[in-house]
PDB file of C-alpha atoms in Angstrom:
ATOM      1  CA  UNK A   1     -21.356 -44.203   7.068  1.00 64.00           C
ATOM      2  CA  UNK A   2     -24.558 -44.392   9.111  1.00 74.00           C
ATOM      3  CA  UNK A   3     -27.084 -41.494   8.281  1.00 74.00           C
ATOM      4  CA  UNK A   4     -27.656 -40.187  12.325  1.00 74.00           C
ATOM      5  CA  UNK A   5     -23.921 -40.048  12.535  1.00 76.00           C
ATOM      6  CA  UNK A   6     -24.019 -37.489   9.675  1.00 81.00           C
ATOM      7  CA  UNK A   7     -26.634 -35.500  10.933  1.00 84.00           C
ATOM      8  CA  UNK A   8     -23.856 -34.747  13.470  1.00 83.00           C
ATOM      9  CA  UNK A   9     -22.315 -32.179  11.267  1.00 88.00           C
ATOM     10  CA  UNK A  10     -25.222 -30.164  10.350  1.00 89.00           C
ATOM     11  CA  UNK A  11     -24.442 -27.497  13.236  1.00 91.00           C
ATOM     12  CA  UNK A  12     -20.969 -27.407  12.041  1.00 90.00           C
ATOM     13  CA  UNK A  13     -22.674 -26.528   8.544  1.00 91.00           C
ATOM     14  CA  UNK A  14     -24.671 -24.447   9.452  1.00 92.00           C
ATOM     15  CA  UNK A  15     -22.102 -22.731  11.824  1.00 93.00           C
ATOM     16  CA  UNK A  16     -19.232 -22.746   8.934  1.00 90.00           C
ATOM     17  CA  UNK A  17     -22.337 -21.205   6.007  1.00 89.00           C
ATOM     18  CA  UNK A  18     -23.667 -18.526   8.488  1.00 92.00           C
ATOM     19  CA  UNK A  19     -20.097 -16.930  10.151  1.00 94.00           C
ATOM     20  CA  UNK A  20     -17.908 -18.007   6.906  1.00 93.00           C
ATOM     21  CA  UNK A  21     -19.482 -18.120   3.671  1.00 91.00           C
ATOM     22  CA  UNK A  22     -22.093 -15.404   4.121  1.00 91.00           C
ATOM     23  CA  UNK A  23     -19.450 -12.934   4.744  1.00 93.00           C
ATOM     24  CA  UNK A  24     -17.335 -13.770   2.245  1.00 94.00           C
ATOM     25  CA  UNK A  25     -20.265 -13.856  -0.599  1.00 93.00           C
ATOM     26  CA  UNK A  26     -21.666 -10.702   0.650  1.00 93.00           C
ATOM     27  CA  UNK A  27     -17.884  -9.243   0.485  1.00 93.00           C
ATOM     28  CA  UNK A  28     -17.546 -10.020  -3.187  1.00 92.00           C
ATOM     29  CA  UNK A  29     -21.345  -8.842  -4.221  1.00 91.00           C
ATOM     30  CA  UNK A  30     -20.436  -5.374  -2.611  1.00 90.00           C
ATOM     31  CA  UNK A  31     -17.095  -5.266  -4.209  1.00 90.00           C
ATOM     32  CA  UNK A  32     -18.764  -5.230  -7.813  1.00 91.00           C
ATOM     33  CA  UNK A  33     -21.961  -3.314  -6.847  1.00 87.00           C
ATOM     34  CA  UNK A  34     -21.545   0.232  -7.157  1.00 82.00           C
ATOM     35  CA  UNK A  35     -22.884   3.208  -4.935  1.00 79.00           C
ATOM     36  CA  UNK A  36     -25.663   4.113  -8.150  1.00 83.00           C
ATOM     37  CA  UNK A  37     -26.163   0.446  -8.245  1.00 82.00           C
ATOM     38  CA  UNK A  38     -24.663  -0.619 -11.339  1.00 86.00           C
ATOM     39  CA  UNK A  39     -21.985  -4.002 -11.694  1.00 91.00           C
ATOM     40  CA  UNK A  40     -18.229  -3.106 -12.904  1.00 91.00           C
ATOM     41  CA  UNK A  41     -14.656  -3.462 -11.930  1.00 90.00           C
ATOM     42  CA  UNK A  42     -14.740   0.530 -10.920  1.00 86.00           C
ATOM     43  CA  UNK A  43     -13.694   0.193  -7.414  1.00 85.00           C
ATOM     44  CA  UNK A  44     -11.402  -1.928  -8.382  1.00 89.00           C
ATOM     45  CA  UNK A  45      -9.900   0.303 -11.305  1.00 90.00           C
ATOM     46  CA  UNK A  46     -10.302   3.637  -8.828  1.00 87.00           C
ATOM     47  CA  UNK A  47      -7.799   1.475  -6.219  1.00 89.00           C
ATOM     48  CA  UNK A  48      -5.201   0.514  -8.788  1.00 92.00           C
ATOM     49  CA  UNK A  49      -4.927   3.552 -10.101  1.00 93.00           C
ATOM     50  CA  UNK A  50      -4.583   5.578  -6.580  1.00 93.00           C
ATOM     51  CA  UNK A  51      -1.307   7.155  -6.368  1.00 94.00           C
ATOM     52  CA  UNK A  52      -0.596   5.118  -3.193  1.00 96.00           C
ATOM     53  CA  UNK A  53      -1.425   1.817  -4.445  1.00 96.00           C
ATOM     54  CA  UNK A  54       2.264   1.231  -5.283  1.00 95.00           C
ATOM     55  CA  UNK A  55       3.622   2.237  -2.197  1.00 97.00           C
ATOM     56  CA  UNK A  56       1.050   0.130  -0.139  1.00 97.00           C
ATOM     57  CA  UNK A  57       1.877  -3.164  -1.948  1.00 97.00           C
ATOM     58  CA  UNK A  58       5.808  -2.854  -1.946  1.00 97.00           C
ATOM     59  CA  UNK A  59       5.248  -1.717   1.890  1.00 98.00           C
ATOM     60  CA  UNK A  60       3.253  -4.796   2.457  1.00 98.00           C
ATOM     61  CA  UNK A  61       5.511  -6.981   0.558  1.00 98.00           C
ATOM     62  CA  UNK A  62       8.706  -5.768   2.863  1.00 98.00           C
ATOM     63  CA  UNK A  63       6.499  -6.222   6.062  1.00 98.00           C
ATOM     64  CA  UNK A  64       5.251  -9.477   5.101  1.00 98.00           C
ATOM     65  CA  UNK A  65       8.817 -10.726   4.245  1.00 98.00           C
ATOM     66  CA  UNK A  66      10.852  -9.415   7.014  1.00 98.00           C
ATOM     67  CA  UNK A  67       8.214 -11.505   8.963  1.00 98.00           C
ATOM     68  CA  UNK A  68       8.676 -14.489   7.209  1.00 98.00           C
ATOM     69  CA  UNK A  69      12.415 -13.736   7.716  1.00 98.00           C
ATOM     70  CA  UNK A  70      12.146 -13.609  11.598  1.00 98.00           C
ATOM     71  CA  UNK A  71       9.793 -16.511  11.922  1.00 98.00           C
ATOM     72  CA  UNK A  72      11.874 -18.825  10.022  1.00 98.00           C
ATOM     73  CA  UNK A  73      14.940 -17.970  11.987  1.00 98.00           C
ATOM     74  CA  UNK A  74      14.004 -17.794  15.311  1.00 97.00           C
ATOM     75  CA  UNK A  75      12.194 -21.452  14.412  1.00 95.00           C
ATOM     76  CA  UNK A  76      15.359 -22.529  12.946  1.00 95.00           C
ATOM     77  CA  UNK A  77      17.376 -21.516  15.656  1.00 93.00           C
ATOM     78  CA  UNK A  78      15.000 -23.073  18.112  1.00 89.00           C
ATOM     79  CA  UNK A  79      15.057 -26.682  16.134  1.00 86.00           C
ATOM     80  CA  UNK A  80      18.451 -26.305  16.477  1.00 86.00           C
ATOM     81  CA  UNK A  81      18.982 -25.677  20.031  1.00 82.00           C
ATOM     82  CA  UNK A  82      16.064 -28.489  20.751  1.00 77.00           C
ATOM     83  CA  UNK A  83      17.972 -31.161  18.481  1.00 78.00           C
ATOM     84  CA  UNK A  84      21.190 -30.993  20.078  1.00 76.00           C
ATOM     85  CA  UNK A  85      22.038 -31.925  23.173  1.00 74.00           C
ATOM     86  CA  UNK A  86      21.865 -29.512  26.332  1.00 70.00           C
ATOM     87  CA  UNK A  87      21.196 -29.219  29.858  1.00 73.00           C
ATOM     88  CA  UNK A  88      17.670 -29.965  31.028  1.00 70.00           C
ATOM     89  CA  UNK A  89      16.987 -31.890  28.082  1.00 68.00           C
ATOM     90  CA  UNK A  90      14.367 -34.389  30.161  1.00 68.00           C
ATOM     91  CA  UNK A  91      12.486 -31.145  30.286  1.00 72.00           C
ATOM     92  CA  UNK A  92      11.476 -31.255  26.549  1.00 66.00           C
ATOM     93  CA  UNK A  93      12.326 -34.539  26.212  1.00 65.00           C
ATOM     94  CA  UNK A  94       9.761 -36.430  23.331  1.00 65.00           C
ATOM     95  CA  UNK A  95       8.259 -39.842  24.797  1.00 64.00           C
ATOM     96  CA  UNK A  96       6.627 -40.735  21.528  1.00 63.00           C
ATOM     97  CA  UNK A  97       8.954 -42.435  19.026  1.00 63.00           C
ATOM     98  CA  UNK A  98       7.294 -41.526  16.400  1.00 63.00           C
ATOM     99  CA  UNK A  99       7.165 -37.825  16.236  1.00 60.00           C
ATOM    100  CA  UNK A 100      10.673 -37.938  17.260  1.00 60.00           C
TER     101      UNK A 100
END
């Protein structure tokens, strides 16, 4: 590969290290650094231990699954109705014989 045409991908870098990793490694640094300045898992401890903890992650679990639920069915049912053979069909009709 020819050096200027990876110069090419240094704004890309420097886009990707500025809006994606920054935020992510200062997320982590202030999740270990407490208010009085000392390093621990307390925040972390204080959170499991809340007495709604349990409630949040089984909520989020449900939601999360009776999402994945819907989504896979309604794209199921579309495949379905989009692989057999219908009325209209020129409409979504694939021209490339290989993604067909």
């Amino acid at each position: 590969m020819k050096r200027s045409s990876l110069l090419g991908l240094v704004p890309l870098a420097l886009y990707l290290g500025a809006f994606t990793l920054v935020p992510i490694v200062s997320t982590l640094v202030l999740s270990f650094h407490t208010p009085e300045g000392h390093w621990g898992l307390g925040a972390f401890r204080a959170l499991a231990t809340h007495y709604q903890f349990s409630e949040a992650v089984v909520n989020t679990l449900a939601i999360t699954g009776l999402g994945l639920l819907i989504e896979l069915s309604l794209g199921l049912a579309a495949a379905a109705a989009l692989a057999s053979r219908f009325r209209a069909q020129g409409l979504v009709h694939c021209h490339d014989e290989t993604f067909c």
